[in-house]
XYZ file of C-alpha atoms in Angstrom:
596
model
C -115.262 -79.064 219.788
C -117.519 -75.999 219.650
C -114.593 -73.793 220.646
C -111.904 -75.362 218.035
C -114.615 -75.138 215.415
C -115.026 -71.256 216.300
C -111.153 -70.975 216.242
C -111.035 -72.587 213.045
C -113.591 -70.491 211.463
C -112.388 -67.494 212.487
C -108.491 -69.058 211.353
C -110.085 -69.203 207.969
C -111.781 -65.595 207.851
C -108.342 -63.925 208.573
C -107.188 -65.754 205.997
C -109.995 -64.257 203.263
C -109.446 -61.463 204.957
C -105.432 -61.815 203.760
C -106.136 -61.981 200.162
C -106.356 -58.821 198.532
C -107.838 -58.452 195.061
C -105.886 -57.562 192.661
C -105.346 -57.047 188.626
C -106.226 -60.048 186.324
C -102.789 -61.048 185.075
C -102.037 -61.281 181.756
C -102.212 -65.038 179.627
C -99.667 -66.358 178.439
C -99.024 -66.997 174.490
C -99.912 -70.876 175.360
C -103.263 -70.109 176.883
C -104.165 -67.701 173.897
C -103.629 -70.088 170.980
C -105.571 -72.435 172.985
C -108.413 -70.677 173.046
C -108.148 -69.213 169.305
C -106.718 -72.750 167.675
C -108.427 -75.342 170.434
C -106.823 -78.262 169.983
C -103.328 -77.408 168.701
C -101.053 -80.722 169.466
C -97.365 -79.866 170.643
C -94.951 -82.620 170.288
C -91.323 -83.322 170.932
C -89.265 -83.014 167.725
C -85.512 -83.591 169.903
C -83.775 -83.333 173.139
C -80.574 -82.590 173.496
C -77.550 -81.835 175.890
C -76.947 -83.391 178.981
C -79.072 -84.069 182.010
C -78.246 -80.850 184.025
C -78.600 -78.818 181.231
C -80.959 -80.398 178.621
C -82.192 -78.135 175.482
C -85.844 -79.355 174.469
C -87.394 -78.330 170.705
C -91.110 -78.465 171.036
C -93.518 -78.697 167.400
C -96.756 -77.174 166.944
C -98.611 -76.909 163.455
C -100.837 -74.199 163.245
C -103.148 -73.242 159.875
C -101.191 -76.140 158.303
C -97.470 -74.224 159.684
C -95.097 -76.287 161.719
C -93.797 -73.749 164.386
C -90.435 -74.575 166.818
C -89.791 -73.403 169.891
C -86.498 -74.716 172.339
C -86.155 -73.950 175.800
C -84.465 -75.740 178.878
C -88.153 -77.478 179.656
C -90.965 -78.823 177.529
C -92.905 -76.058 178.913
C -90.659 -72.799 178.152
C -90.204 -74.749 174.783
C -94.136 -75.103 174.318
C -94.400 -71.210 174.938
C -91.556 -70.114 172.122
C -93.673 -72.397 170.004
C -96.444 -71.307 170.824
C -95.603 -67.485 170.405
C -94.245 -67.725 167.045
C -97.427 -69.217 165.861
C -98.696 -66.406 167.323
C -97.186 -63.661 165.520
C -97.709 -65.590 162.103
C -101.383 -64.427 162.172
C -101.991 -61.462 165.100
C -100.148 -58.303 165.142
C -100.073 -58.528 168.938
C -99.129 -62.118 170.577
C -100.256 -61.148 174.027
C -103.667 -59.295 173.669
C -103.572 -58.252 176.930
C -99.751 -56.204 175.850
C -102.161 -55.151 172.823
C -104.892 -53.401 175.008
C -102.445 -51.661 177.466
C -100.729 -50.136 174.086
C -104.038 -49.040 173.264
C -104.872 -47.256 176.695
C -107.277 -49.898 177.324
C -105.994 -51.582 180.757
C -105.885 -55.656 180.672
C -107.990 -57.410 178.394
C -111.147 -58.928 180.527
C -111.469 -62.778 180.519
C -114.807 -62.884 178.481
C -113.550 -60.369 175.749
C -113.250 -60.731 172.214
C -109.296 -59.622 171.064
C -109.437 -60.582 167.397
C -112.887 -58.536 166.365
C -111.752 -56.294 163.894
C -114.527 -53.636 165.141
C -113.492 -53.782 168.430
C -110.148 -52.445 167.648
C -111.095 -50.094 165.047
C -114.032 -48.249 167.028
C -111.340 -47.947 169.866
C -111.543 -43.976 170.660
C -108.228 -44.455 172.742
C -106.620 -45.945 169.163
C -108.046 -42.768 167.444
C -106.559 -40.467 169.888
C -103.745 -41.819 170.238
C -102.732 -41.929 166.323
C -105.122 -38.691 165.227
C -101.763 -36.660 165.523
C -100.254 -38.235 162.819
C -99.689 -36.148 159.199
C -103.202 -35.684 157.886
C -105.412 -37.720 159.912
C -104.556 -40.216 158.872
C -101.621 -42.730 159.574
C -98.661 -42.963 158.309
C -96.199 -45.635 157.225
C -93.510 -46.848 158.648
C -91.099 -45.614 156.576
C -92.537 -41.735 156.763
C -91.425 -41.286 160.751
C -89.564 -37.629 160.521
C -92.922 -36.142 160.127
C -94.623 -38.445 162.650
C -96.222 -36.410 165.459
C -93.552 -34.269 165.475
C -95.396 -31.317 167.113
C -95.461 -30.682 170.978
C -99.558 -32.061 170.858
C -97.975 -36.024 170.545
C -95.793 -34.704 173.378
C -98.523 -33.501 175.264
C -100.429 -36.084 174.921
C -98.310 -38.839 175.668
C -97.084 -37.211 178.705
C -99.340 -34.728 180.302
C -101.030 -37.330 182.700
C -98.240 -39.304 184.547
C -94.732 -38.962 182.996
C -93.162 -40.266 186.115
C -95.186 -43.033 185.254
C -93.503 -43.591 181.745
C -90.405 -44.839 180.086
C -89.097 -44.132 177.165
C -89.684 -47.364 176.142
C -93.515 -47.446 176.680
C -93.807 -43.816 175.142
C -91.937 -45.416 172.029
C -94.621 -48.685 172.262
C -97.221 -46.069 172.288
C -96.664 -43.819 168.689
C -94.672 -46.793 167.182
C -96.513 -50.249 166.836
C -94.116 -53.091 166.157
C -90.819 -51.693 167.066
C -88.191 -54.693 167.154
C -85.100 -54.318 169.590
C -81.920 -56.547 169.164
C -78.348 -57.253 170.909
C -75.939 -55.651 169.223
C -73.858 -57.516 171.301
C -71.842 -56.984 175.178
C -68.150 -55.888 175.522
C -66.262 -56.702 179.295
C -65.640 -59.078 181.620
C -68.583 -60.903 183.589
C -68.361 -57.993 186.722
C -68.622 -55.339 184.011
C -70.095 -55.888 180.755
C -71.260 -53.304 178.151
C -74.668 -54.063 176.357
C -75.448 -52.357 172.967
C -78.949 -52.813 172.147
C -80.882 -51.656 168.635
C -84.487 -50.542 167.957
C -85.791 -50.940 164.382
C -88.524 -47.895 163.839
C -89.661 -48.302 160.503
C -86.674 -47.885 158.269
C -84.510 -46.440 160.564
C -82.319 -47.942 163.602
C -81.558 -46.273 166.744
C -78.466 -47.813 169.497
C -78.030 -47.712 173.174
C -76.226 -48.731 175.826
C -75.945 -49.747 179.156
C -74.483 -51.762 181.835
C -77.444 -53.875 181.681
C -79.704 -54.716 178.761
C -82.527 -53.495 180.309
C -80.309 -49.803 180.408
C -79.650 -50.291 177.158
C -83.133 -50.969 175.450
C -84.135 -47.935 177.681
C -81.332 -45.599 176.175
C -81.766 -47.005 172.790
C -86.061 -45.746 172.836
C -84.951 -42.574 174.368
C -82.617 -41.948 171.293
C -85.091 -42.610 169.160
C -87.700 -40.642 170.994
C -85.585 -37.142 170.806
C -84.497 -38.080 167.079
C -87.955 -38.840 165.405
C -90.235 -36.569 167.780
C -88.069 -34.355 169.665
C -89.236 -35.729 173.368
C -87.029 -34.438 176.019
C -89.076 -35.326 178.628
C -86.562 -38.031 179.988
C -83.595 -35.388 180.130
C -81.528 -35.278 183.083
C -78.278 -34.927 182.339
C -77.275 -32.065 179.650
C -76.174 -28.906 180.256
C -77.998 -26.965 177.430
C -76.063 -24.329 177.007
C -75.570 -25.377 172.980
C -75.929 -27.977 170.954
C -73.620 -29.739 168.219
C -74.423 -29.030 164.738
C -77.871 -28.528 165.448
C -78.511 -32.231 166.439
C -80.029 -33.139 169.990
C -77.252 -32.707 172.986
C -77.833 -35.534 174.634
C -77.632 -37.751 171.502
C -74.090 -36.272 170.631
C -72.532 -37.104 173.850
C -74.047 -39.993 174.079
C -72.586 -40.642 170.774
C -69.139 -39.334 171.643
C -68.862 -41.701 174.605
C -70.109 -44.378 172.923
C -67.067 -44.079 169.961
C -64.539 -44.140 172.612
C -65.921 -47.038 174.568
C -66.267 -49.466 171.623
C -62.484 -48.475 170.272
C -60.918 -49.002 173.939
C -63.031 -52.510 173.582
C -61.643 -53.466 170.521
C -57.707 -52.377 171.941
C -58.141 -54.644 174.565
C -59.492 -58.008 173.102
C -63.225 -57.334 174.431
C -61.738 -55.705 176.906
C -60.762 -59.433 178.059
C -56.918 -57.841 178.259
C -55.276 -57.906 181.266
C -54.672 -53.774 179.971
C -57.984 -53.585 180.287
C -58.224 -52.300 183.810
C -58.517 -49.143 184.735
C -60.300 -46.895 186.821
C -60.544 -43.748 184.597
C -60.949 -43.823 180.372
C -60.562 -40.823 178.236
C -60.485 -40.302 174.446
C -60.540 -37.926 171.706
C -62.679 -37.966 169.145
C -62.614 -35.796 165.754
C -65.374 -34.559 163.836
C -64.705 -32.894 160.281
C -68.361 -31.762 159.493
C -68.780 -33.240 156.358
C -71.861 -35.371 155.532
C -72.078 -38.751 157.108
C -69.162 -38.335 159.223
C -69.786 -40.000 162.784
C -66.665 -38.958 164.154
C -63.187 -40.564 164.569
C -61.758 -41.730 167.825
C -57.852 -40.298 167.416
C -56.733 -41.174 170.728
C -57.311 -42.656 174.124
C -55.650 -43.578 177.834
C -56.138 -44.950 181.248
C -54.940 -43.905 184.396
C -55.200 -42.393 187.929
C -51.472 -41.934 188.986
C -48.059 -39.440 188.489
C -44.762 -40.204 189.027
C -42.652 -40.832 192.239
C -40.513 -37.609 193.104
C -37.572 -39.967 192.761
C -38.006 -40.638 189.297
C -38.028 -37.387 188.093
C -36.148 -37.203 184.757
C -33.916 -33.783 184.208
C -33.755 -35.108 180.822
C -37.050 -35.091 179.783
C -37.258 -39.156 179.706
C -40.509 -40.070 182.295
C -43.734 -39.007 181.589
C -45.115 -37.109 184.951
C -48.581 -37.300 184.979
C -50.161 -40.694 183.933
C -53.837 -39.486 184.502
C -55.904 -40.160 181.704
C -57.237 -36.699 180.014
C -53.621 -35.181 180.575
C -52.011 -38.432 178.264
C -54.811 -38.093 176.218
C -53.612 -34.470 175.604
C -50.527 -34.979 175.093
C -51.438 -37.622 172.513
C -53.462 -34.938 170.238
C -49.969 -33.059 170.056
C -48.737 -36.295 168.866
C -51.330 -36.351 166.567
C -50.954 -32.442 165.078
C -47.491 -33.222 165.038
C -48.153 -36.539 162.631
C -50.843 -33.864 160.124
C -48.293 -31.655 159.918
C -45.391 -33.830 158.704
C -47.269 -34.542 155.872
C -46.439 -31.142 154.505
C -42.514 -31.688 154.776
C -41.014 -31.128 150.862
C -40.218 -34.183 148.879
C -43.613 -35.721 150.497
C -46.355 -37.312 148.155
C -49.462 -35.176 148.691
C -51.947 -36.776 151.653
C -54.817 -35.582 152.995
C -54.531 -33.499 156.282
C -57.000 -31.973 158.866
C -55.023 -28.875 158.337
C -54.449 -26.540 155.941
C -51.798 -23.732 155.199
C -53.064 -20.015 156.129
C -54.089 -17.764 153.876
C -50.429 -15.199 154.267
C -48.743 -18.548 153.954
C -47.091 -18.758 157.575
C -48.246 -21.883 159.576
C -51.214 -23.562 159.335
C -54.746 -24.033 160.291
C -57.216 -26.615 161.236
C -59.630 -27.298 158.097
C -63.067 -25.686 158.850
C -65.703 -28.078 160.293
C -62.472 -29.925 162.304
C -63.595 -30.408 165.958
C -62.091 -32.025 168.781
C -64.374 -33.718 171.698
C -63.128 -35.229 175.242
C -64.684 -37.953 176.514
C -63.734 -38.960 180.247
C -65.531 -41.452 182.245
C -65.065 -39.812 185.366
C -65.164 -36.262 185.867
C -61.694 -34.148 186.376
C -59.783 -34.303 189.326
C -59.678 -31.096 191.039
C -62.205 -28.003 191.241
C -65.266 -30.200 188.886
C -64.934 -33.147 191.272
C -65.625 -31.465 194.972
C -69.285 -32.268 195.733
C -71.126 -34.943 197.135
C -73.135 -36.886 194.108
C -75.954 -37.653 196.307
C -76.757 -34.122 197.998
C -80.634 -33.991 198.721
C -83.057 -33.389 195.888
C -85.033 -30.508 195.470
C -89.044 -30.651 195.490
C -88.718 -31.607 191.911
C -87.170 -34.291 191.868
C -83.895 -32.829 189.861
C -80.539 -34.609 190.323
C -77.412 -32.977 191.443
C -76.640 -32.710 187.939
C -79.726 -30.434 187.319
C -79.777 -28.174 190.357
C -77.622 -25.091 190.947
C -74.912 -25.138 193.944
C -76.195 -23.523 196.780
C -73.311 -22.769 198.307
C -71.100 -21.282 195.494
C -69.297 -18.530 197.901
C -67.733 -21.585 199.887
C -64.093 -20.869 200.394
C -63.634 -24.656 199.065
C -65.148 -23.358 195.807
C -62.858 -22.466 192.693
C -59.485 -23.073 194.500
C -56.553 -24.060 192.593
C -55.520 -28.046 193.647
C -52.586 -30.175 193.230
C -52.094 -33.805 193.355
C -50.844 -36.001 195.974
C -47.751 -38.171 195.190
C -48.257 -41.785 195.613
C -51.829 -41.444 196.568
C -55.937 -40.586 194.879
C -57.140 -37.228 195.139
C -56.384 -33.497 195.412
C -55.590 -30.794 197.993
C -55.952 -26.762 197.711
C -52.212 -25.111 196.931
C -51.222 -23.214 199.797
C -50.501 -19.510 198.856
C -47.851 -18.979 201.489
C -46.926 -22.657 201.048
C -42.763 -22.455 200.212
C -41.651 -23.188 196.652
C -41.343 -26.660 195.326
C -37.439 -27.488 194.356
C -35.835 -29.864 192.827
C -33.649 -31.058 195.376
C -36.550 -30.692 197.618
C -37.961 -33.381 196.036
C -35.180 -35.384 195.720
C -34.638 -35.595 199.542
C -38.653 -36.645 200.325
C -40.645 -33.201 199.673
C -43.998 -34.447 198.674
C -44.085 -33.948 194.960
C -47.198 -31.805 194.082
C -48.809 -32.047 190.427
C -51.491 -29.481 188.974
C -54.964 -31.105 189.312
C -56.963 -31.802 186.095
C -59.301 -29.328 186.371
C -57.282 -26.592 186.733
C -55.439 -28.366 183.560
C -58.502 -28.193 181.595
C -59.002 -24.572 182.568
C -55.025 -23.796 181.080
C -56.298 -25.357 177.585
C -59.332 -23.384 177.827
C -57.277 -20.234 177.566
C -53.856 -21.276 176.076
C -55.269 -24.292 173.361
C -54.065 -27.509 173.852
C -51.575 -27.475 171.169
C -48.369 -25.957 173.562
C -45.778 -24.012 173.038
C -43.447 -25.889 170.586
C -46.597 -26.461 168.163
C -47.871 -23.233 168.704
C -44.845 -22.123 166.242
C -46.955 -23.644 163.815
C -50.975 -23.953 164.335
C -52.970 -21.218 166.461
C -54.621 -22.234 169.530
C -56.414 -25.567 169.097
C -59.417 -25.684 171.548
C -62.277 -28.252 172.651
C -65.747 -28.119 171.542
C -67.090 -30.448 173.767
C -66.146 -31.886 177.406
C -67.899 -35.238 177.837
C -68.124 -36.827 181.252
C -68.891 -40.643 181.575
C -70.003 -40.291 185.664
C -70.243 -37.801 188.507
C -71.329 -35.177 186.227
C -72.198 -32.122 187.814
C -73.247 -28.958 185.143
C -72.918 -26.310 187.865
C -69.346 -27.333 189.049
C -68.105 -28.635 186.008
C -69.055 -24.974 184.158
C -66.955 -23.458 186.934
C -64.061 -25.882 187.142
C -62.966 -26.061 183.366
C -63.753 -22.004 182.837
C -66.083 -20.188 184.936
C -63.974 -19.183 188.001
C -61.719 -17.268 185.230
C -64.523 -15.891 183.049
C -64.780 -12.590 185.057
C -61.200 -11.289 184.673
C -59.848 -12.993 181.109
C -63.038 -11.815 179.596
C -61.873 -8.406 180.177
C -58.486 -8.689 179.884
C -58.992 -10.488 176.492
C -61.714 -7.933 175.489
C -59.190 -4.859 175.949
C -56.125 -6.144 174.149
C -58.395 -7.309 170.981
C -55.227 -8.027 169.162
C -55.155 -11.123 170.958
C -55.373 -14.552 169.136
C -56.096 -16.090 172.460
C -59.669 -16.383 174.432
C -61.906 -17.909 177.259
C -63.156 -20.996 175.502
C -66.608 -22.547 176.836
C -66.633 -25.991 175.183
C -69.883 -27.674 175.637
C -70.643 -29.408 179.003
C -72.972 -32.878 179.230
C -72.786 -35.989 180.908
C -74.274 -39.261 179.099
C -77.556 -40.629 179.462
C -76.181 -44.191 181.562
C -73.636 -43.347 183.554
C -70.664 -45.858 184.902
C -71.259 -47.050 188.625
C -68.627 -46.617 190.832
C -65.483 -49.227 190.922
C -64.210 -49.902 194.122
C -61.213 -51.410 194.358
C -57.138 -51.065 193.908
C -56.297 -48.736 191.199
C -53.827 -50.827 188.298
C -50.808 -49.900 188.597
C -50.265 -49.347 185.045
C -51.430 -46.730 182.294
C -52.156 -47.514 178.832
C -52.781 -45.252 175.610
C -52.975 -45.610 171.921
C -53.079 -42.636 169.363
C -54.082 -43.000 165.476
C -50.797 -44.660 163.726
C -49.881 -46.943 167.261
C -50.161 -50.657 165.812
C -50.994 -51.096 169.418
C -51.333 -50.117 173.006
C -48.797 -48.378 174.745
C -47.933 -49.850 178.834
C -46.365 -47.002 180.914
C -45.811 -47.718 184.906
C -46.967 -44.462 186.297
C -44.736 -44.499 189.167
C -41.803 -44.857 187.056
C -43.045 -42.376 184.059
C -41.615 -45.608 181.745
C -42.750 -48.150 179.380
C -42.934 -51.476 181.134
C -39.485 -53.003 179.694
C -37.957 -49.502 181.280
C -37.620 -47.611 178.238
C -38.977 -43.683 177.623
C -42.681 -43.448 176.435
C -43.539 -41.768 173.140
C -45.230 -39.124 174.731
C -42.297 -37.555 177.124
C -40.869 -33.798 176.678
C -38.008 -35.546 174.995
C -40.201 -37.023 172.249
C -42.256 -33.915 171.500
C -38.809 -32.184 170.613
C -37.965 -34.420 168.796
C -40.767 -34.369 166.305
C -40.729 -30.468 166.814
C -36.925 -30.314 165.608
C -38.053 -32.702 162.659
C -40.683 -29.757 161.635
C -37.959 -27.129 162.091
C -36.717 -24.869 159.854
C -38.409 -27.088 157.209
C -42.422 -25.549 157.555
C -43.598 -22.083 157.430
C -44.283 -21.052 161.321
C -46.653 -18.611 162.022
C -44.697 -15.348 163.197
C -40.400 -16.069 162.278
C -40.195 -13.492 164.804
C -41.286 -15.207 167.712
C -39.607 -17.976 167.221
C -35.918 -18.842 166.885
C -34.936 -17.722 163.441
C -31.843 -20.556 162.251
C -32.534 -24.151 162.079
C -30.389 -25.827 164.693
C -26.897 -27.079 163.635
């Protein structure tokens, strides 16, 4: 007996021994109006639904208030009830969330939460708020020239900023901030969420893949808005910034436009033209006051054609990957602003403008084109791992230089691989692709979309045909949605040419051509990856389509086997509609009679 006694003693030291102390934990609303309103009676006003899945509404009547709360239990109905009495007379509903706001860890058991002087002679309150205009604080309503100065900054985040989200740094300078669902866009395995923060007067969006992404993304916009708090950047390339606003809110904002429009295309994206490995779109900015931008086109797609669909015609479109359609579809666009200025036309308004010598035309000043792509380019921008080792600090890949950037794999020209994902180098003694070549089972080879993106960097994106009219049209700003990588996206879309077109370009000087270095950033919540089988379908919609176009990539064809609007033959055709009917920009570059 002795001996089991001992064992069980010693059974129930290990377990004290087990039990580590820890933090008090927080009360709950319930517990708190308890103790401030003892004997608050909760009652049941209704149930409702059926047995698996009833809906209780629960009653309480506080300082002569009836307050309702409804949950799936009596209990999680009693606590909605309970917190909205709550909030009808404290600022704070959990005083323990009220104390950690003010710097003061949890609130201790015995403690007093609702004296008014223990609040008030709060040194960590003081400190926290002393930054503010004057002293002191400010309304809600004054928040530009809230703690604007690097001291709040300082402050806020000089201890542990690991520690820190956005959203606690926004709970610390802003009491009372309110976040809302905007509202989720997708199906159930991949859903958008747009979420809102109220600060004061003003409203701030994010979002995410999952709400919690989204609140985070929404306080980190309105962190860098109202006190200029980049501590949370990871993911710009800061080489410039867009009309003098915060980089990482613009591209944010750019991806954002192009997301909600391809949602609304596609039914909530509930289409069955809704899936699709890689989105891009084009959004226009015209610089006046309160313009957000305009999403003017978009398109989906991985794929190019089969070699033995090849049209000698002009009839199949060849390369179905996203940025290239989306491309093609801002011709379509210039092509629709500049039929407006055919003769016997009522007067509209355009995004361009005749030059000042009267031959061709011009984009308006303030006109600016963006890309947005959710995936970065195929090609030269795309060959790196996305999980290489961090440095000491902590940076992503996205942040830290490429170590290797003498590689031979580095800054090679690629080409796409028919009827497959993915790029290889182009072979400099490799033989010359033919037609016939082709024809008889010669692996078709298409230019990669990097070294695309480099060609419009140089040559504008406008082509040859419209380049009787306009001047070279160039991007201001190259958006990627995932696998964003500043050091080999900077050299993919321009830097491997920089060294010799700079000079080339510099010595002519006559030239109306140059190296153009749009602006580089990837977005603050990036896409996960999609594994999976690619569609086998493209889709894309330009300003004017009354709906989505459906091309089979394989074929280069609509879906009912007819030619796309955005083949060679179809940019003639609106180029012979221009014709001989427009001033062009030099008569003696181009062909001088109007075709019979």
């Amino acid at each position: 007996m002795l001996g089991k006694r001992g064992a069980g003693d010693d059974g129930q030291q290990a377990k004290k021994k087990r039990r580590l102390a820890g933090p008090v934990e927080p009360l709950n609303a319930l517990v708190h109006l308890n103790k401030l309103r003892p004997g608050a009676q909760f009652k049941l006003v209704s149930q409702v639904g059926p047995v698996h899945s009833p809906l209780f509404v629960m009653e309480v009547e506080v300082n002569q208030q009836l307050f309702q709360g409804s949950g799936n239990s009596k209990k999680l109905a009693k606590l909605r009830a309970a917190e909205l009495a709550l909030k009808s007379f404290l600022q704070f509903p959990d005083a323990s969330e009220a104390h950690q706001l003010l710097g003061r860890g949890f609130l201790p058991a015995t403690a007093d939460f609702t004296s008014d002087a223990d609040v008030s002679s709060s040194g960590a309150c003081r400190s926290l708020f002393s930054d503010f205009s004057g002293g002191g604080g400010t309304g809600a309503g004054d928040l530009n020239n809230a703690g604007g100065g690097d001291a709040l900054q300082q402050r806020i985040l000089s201890s542990k900023p690991g520690d820190k989200n956005p959203v606690m740094v926004l709970n610390e300078i802003h009491r009372g901030v309110k976040y809302d669902l905007l509202g989720e866009v997708g199906e159930k395995h991949f859903k958008l969420f747009n979420m809102k923060v109220t600060v004061g007067s003003r409203e701030f969006t994010g979002s995410g893949r999952s709400k919690k992404v989204a609140k985070y993304n929404a306080a980190l916009t309105a962190l860098k808005v109202l006190h200029g708090i980049s501590q949370f950047r990871s993911r710009v390339n800061e080489e410039k910034a867009l009309g003098g606003q915060e980089p990482q809110v613009v591209a944010d904002h750019m991806a954002q436009l192009v997301l909600t429009k391809f949602g609304e295309l596609t039914n909530n994206l509930s289409s069955p033209h809704a899936r699709r490995k890689v989105l891009a779109g084009i959004v226009m900015t015209t610089g006046h006051e309160g313009d957000s931008g305009q999403v003017i086109c978009l398109a989906t797609g991985t794929k190019c054609i089969n070699g033995e669909y090849l049209s000698a015609s002009g009839q199949a479109v060849n390369d179905c990957h996203a940025e290239v359609l989306c491309r093609r579809l801002l011709v379509k666009f210039l092509y629709q602003q500049l039929k407006m200025f055919l003769p016997n036309l009522s007067p509209v308004v355009s995004i361009l403008e005749p030059q000042p010598d009267g031959r061709g035309f011009r984009l308006k000043d303030g006109v600016k084109f963006h890309l947005y792509i959710s995936t970065s380019p195929c090609g030269d921008c795309r060959i790196f791992s996305p999980h290489d080792a961090k440095t000491d600090e902590g940076r992503t890949p996205n942040q830290i230089s490429d170590k290797h950037p003498n590689r031979r794999a580095r800054g090679l020209l690629r080409t796409k691989i028919e009827s497959g994902e993915g790029t290889i180098p182009v072979r400099v003694e490799g033989t010359i692709q033919t037609w016939d070549g082709v024809l008889q089972g010669e692996r078709l080879l298409t230019m990669s979309c990097s070294d695309k993106l480099t060609r419009w960097n140089v040559l504008g994106l406008q082509g040859a045909l419209l380049h009787q009219y306009l001047p070279p049209v160039y991007l201001s700003s190259i958006v990627v949605g995932s696998w964003y990588h500043s050091e080999h996206m900077m050299r993919g879309v321009y830097g491997r040419v920089a060294p010799s077109l700079d000079a080339r370009l510099g010595q002519s000087g006559q030239s109306e051509f140059r190296l153009n270095r749009p602006f580089l950033s990837g977005v603050s919540s990036p896409e996960g990856r999609q594994a999976g089988k690619t569609p086998n379908f493209s889709v894309n919609w330009c300003v004017g389509y009354e709906g989505l176009e459906v091309i089979n990539p394989t074929t280069g064809k609509t879906e009912k086997e007819l030619p796309s609007q955005l083949t060679k033959q179809a940019m003639f055709r609106d180029f012979l509609s221009l014709y001989g009917k427009i001033p062009a920009l030099d008569a003696s570059q181009g062909v001088l009679d109007a075709p019979k």
